[in-house]
Amino acid sequence: MKLRLATKISTSNVMMLQGVTGLAFLVLIIVLLCSFLAPWIAPYDPNQINMSERLAPLSSNHILGTDTLGRDVFSRLIYGGRVSIVLALAVTLVTMVMGLVIGTLGGYWGGWIDDIIQGIVSIFQGLPGLAFMLAIAGTLGPGIKSLFIALIVTSWPDFSRVVRGEVMKIREESFVEGIRALGAGHTYIIIRHIVPNMIGPLIVLFTIRIGRVILSIASLSFLGLGLQPPAADWGVMVNDARPYFRSYAHLMVAPGLCIAVVSLCINWIGDNLRDKLDARSSQEKSLL
């Protein structure tokens, strides 16, 4: 009886988790479609200034009202995810490639190469992430270029460390030893056998990192070190709405909610992927 009850509870939990993951995936797809189809969906130009309708309330003409310059908030909200999402994808892709190359070098060759790489990684990881990011962006000046560099410099060590650990496990597998005994070169082993076996963990880390990068972009834009006005960006919108929060709270709540929802959905999907991969690997180990 207890076993049946536990089975029912576990089954219901799995179904609930799958439902939440499906909902997160659906919300993320909707946000992506709205962002990239913004020129055809947005009712107004996001940068069109109309001082006669400054801080207009919610209405049929302006679903979320207008901001301090009379710009339609709903249109800016639709456009707001475009730059952040594209920039987050680009930053995460570049950091993943950097981490893959550096982590593979250290994990596969070991020795003094690995010692040097891990020493550099430890230095970067020992610095406070947000403070280091702010220092780089502040030194280089506000803008997309400095934002891009700051995010890459502070993100690649995590990828490198994960890749190094995976490579060190895979290189000790018997099939790698067999391929090496057959005369295969190091480059062939790395490209054809080691890297393909890291795809699963890399996809999970890539997914989770995108959500963190979106939050970092919004944070730097909010502090004036990222994307600059009049760019239609969620972080910029939150910063612009600060002086009017008490009277027009929706100007800050709407973009802040978008940032939170997108980040949560991406992180939830990444966690679900990680759980599935861990369950699959444990099942494979039990069969061996």
Coordinates of C-alpha atoms in Angstrom, one line a residue:
M1 CA 0.0 0.0 0.0
K2 CA 2.8 2.4 1.0
L3 CA 4.7 1.5 -2.2
R4 CA 1.7 2.2 -4.4
L5 CA 1.1 5.6 -2.6
A6 CA 4.8 6.5 -3.0
T7 CA 4.6 5.5 -6.7
K8 CA 1.5 7.7 -7.2
I9 CA 3.1 10.6 -5.5
S10 CA 6.3 10.3 -7.5
T11 CA 4.3 10.0 -10.7
S12 CA 2.2 13.1 -9.9
N13 CA 5.4 15.0 -9.1
V14 CA 7.0 14.1 -12.4
M15 CA 3.8 15.1 -14.3
M16 CA 3.7 18.4 -12.4
L17 CA 7.4 19.1 -13.2
Q18 CA 6.8 18.2 -16.9
G19 CA 3.8 20.5 -16.9
V20 CA 5.7 23.4 -15.4
T21 CA 8.6 22.8 -17.8
G22 CA 6.2 22.8 -20.7
L23 CA 4.7 26.1 -19.5
A24 CA 8.1 27.6 -19.1
F25 CA 9.0 26.5 -22.7
L26 CA 5.8 27.9 -24.1
V27 CA 6.2 31.3 -22.3
L28 CA 9.8 31.5 -23.6
I29 CA 8.7 30.7 -27.2
I30 CA 6.0 33.4 -27.0
V31 CA 8.5 36.0 -25.7
L32 CA 11.1 35.1 -28.4
L33 CA 8.4 35.3 -31.1
C34 CA 7.2 38.6 -29.9
S35 CA 10.7 40.0 -29.6
F36 CA 11.8 39.0 -33.1
L37 CA 8.5 39.8 -34.8
A38 CA 8.3 43.2 -33.0
P39 CA 8.2 45.3 -36.1
W40 CA 5.0 43.6 -37.2
I41 CA 3.5 43.2 -33.7
A42 CA 4.2 46.5 -31.9
P43 CA 1.5 49.1 -32.4
Y44 CA 3.9 52.0 -32.3
D45 CA 7.5 52.9 -33.0
P46 CA 9.2 52.3 -29.6
N47 CA 11.3 55.5 -29.9
Q48 CA 8.5 57.7 -31.1
I49 CA 8.2 60.7 -28.8
N50 CA 4.9 62.4 -28.2
M51 CA 5.0 64.9 -25.3
S52 CA 1.3 65.6 -25.6
E53 CA 0.6 62.0 -24.3
R54 CA 3.3 62.1 -21.6
L55 CA 2.6 59.6 -18.8
A56 CA -0.7 58.7 -20.3
P57 CA -2.7 56.1 -18.3
L58 CA -3.6 52.6 -19.4
S59 CA -6.1 52.8 -22.3
S60 CA -7.3 51.0 -25.4
N61 CA -4.8 53.1 -27.4
H62 CA -1.9 52.5 -25.0
I63 CA -2.3 49.1 -23.3
L64 CA 0.4 49.9 -20.7
G65 CA 0.3 53.6 -21.0
T66 CA 3.2 55.8 -22.0
D67 CA 6.5 56.8 -20.4
T68 CA 7.9 60.3 -19.6
L69 CA 8.5 61.0 -23.2
G70 CA 5.1 59.8 -24.4
R71 CA 6.5 56.6 -25.9
D72 CA 4.2 53.6 -25.9
V73 CA 5.3 51.3 -23.1
F74 CA 3.8 48.1 -24.6
S75 CA 5.7 48.7 -27.9
R76 CA 9.0 49.3 -26.0
L77 CA 8.3 46.2 -23.9
I78 CA 7.9 44.0 -27.1
Y79 CA 11.1 45.5 -28.6
G80 CA 12.9 45.3 -25.2
G81 CA 13.9 41.6 -25.4
R82 CA 15.5 41.8 -28.8
V83 CA 18.9 43.2 -28.0
S84 CA 19.1 41.5 -24.6
I85 CA 18.3 38.0 -25.9
V86 CA 20.6 38.3 -29.0
L87 CA 23.4 39.7 -26.9
A88 CA 23.0 37.0 -24.2
L89 CA 23.1 34.3 -26.9
A90 CA 26.2 35.8 -28.5
V91 CA 28.0 36.2 -25.1
T92 CA 27.1 32.7 -24.0
L93 CA 28.2 31.2 -27.3
V94 CA 31.6 33.0 -27.2
T95 CA 32.2 32.1 -23.6
M96 CA 31.3 28.5 -24.3
V97 CA 33.8 28.2 -27.1
M98 CA 36.5 29.9 -25.0
G99 CA 35.7 27.6 -22.0
L100 CA 35.6 24.6 -24.3
V101 CA 39.1 25.3 -25.8
I102 CA 40.8 26.3 -22.6
G103 CA 39.1 23.6 -20.4
T104 CA 39.9 20.9 -23.0
L105 CA 43.6 21.9 -23.1
G106 CA 44.0 21.7 -19.4
G107 CA 41.9 18.6 -18.8
Y108 CA 43.4 16.5 -21.6
W109 CA 47.0 17.4 -21.3
G110 CA 47.3 18.0 -17.6
G111 CA 50.6 18.8 -16.1
W112 CA 52.1 22.3 -16.1
I113 CA 49.6 23.4 -18.8
D114 CA 46.7 22.5 -16.5
D115 CA 48.4 24.2 -13.5
I116 CA 48.8 27.5 -15.4
I117 CA 45.2 27.4 -16.7
Q118 CA 43.8 26.6 -13.3
G119 CA 45.8 29.3 -11.7
I120 CA 44.4 31.9 -14.1
V121 CA 40.9 30.4 -13.6
S122 CA 41.2 30.6 -9.8
I123 CA 42.2 34.3 -10.0
F124 CA 39.2 35.1 -12.1
Q125 CA 36.8 33.1 -10.0
G126 CA 38.2 34.6 -6.8
L127 CA 37.2 38.1 -7.8
P128 CA 33.6 39.2 -7.0
G129 CA 31.7 38.7 -10.3
L130 CA 29.4 41.7 -10.3
A131 CA 32.1 44.1 -9.0
F132 CA 34.6 42.8 -11.5
M133 CA 32.0 43.2 -14.3
L134 CA 31.2 46.8 -13.1
A135 CA 34.9 47.6 -13.0
I136 CA 35.5 46.5 -16.6
A137 CA 32.3 48.1 -18.0
G138 CA 33.1 51.3 -16.1
T139 CA 36.7 51.4 -17.4
L140 CA 35.7 50.8 -21.0
G141 CA 32.8 53.1 -20.9
P142 CA 29.1 52.5 -21.4
G143 CA 27.9 50.7 -24.6
I144 CA 27.3 47.3 -26.2
K145 CA 31.0 46.7 -26.8
S146 CA 32.1 47.2 -23.2
L147 CA 29.1 45.2 -22.0
F148 CA 30.1 42.4 -24.3
I149 CA 33.7 42.3 -23.2
A150 CA 32.7 42.6 -19.5
L151 CA 30.3 39.7 -19.7
I152 CA 32.8 37.4 -21.6
V153 CA 35.7 38.1 -19.3
T154 CA 33.7 37.3 -16.2
S155 CA 31.8 34.2 -17.6
W156 CA 34.4 32.0 -19.3
P157 CA 36.0 30.5 -16.2
D158 CA 32.8 28.6 -15.2
F159 CA 32.6 26.9 -18.6
S160 CA 36.3 26.2 -18.5
R161 CA 36.1 24.4 -15.1
V162 CA 33.1 22.3 -16.1
V163 CA 34.7 21.3 -19.4
R164 CA 38.0 20.4 -17.6
G165 CA 36.2 18.1 -15.2
E166 CA 34.3 16.3 -18.0
V167 CA 37.5 15.9 -20.2
M168 CA 39.4 14.4 -17.2
K169 CA 36.6 11.8 -16.8
I170 CA 36.3 11.0 -20.4
R171 CA 40.0 10.7 -21.2
E172 CA 40.3 7.8 -18.6
E173 CA 37.5 5.8 -20.3
S174 CA 38.5 2.5 -21.8
F175 CA 37.3 3.4 -25.3
V176 CA 39.7 6.4 -25.4
E177 CA 42.6 4.2 -24.3
G178 CA 41.6 1.7 -27.1
I179 CA 41.5 4.4 -29.7
R180 CA 44.8 5.8 -28.6
A181 CA 46.3 2.3 -28.7
L182 CA 45.2 2.0 -32.3
G183 CA 47.3 5.0 -33.2
A184 CA 44.8 7.8 -33.2
G185 CA 46.2 11.3 -32.7
H186 CA 45.4 13.7 -29.9
T187 CA 43.5 16.0 -32.2
Y188 CA 41.4 13.2 -33.6
I189 CA 40.6 11.9 -30.1
I190 CA 39.6 15.3 -28.8
I191 CA 37.4 16.3 -31.8
R192 CA 35.8 13.0 -32.6
H193 CA 35.4 11.4 -29.2
I194 CA 35.9 13.7 -26.2
V195 CA 34.0 16.8 -27.4
P196 CA 30.9 14.9 -28.6
N197 CA 30.6 13.2 -25.2
M198 CA 30.4 16.6 -23.5
I199 CA 27.5 17.9 -25.5
G200 CA 24.9 17.1 -22.8
P201 CA 26.5 19.0 -19.9
L202 CA 27.5 21.9 -22.3
I203 CA 23.9 22.3 -23.4
V204 CA 22.7 22.4 -19.8
L205 CA 25.3 24.9 -18.8
F206 CA 24.7 27.0 -22.0
T207 CA 20.9 27.2 -21.2
I208 CA 21.4 28.1 -17.5
R209 CA 24.1 30.7 -18.4
I210 CA 21.8 32.5 -20.9
G211 CA 19.4 33.4 -18.0
R212 CA 22.2 34.7 -15.9
V213 CA 23.6 36.8 -18.7
I214 CA 20.2 38.3 -19.4
L215 CA 20.1 39.4 -15.7
S216 CA 23.6 40.8 -15.9
I217 CA 22.7 42.8 -19.1
A218 CA 19.7 44.2 -17.3
S219 CA 21.7 45.0 -14.2
L220 CA 24.4 46.9 -16.1
S221 CA 21.8 48.7 -18.3
F222 CA 20.0 49.7 -15.1
L223 CA 23.2 51.1 -13.7
G224 CA 23.9 53.1 -16.9
L225 CA 26.9 50.9 -18.0
G226 CA 25.2 48.7 -20.5
L227 CA 22.7 49.6 -23.3
Q228 CA 22.0 53.3 -23.4
P229 CA 18.9 55.4 -23.9
P230 CA 16.9 55.7 -26.1
A231 CA 17.4 51.9 -26.7
A232 CA 14.2 49.9 -26.1
D233 CA 15.7 47.6 -23.5
W234 CA 14.1 46.2 -20.3
G235 CA 17.0 47.3 -18.1
V236 CA 17.0 50.8 -19.6
M237 CA 13.2 51.0 -19.1
V238 CA 13.5 50.0 -15.4
N239 CA 16.2 52.7 -14.9
D240 CA 14.1 55.4 -16.7
A241 CA 11.0 54.5 -14.6
R242 CA 12.8 54.9 -11.2
P243 CA 11.8 58.5 -10.4
Y244 CA 8.1 57.8 -11.2
F245 CA 7.8 54.5 -9.3
R246 CA 5.4 55.7 -6.6
S247 CA 2.9 57.2 -9.0
Y248 CA 3.4 55.0 -12.1
A249 CA 4.6 51.7 -10.7
H250 CA 3.7 49.8 -13.9
L251 CA 6.5 51.6 -15.8
M252 CA 9.0 49.7 -13.7
V253 CA 7.0 46.5 -12.9
A254 CA 6.3 45.6 -16.5
P255 CA 9.9 45.4 -17.8
G256 CA 11.1 44.0 -14.4
L257 CA 8.5 41.2 -14.7
C258 CA 9.7 40.4 -18.2
I259 CA 13.3 40.1 -17.0
A260 CA 12.3 37.8 -14.1
V261 CA 9.9 35.6 -16.2
V262 CA 12.4 35.0 -19.0
S263 CA 15.3 34.3 -16.6
L264 CA 13.1 31.9 -14.5
C265 CA 11.8 30.1 -17.6
I266 CA 15.4 29.6 -19.0
N267 CA 16.7 28.4 -15.6
W268 CA 13.8 26.0 -15.1
I269 CA 14.4 24.5 -18.6
G270 CA 18.1 24.2 -17.9
D271 CA 17.5 22.5 -14.5
N272 CA 15.0 20.1 -16.1
L273 CA 17.6 19.2 -18.8
R274 CA 20.2 18.6 -16.1
D275 CA 17.9 16.4 -14.1
K276 CA 17.1 14.3 -17.2
L277 CA 20.7 13.9 -18.1
D278 CA 21.7 13.0 -14.5
A279 CA 18.9 10.4 -14.4
R280 CA 19.9 9.0 -17.8
S281 CA 23.6 8.7 -16.8
S282 CA 22.7 7.0 -13.5
Q283 CA 20.5 4.5 -15.4
E284 CA 23.4 3.8 -17.8
K285 CA 25.8 3.2 -14.9
S286 CA 23.4 0.8 -13.3
L287 CA 23.2 -1.2 -16.5
L288 CA 27.0 -1.6 -16.7

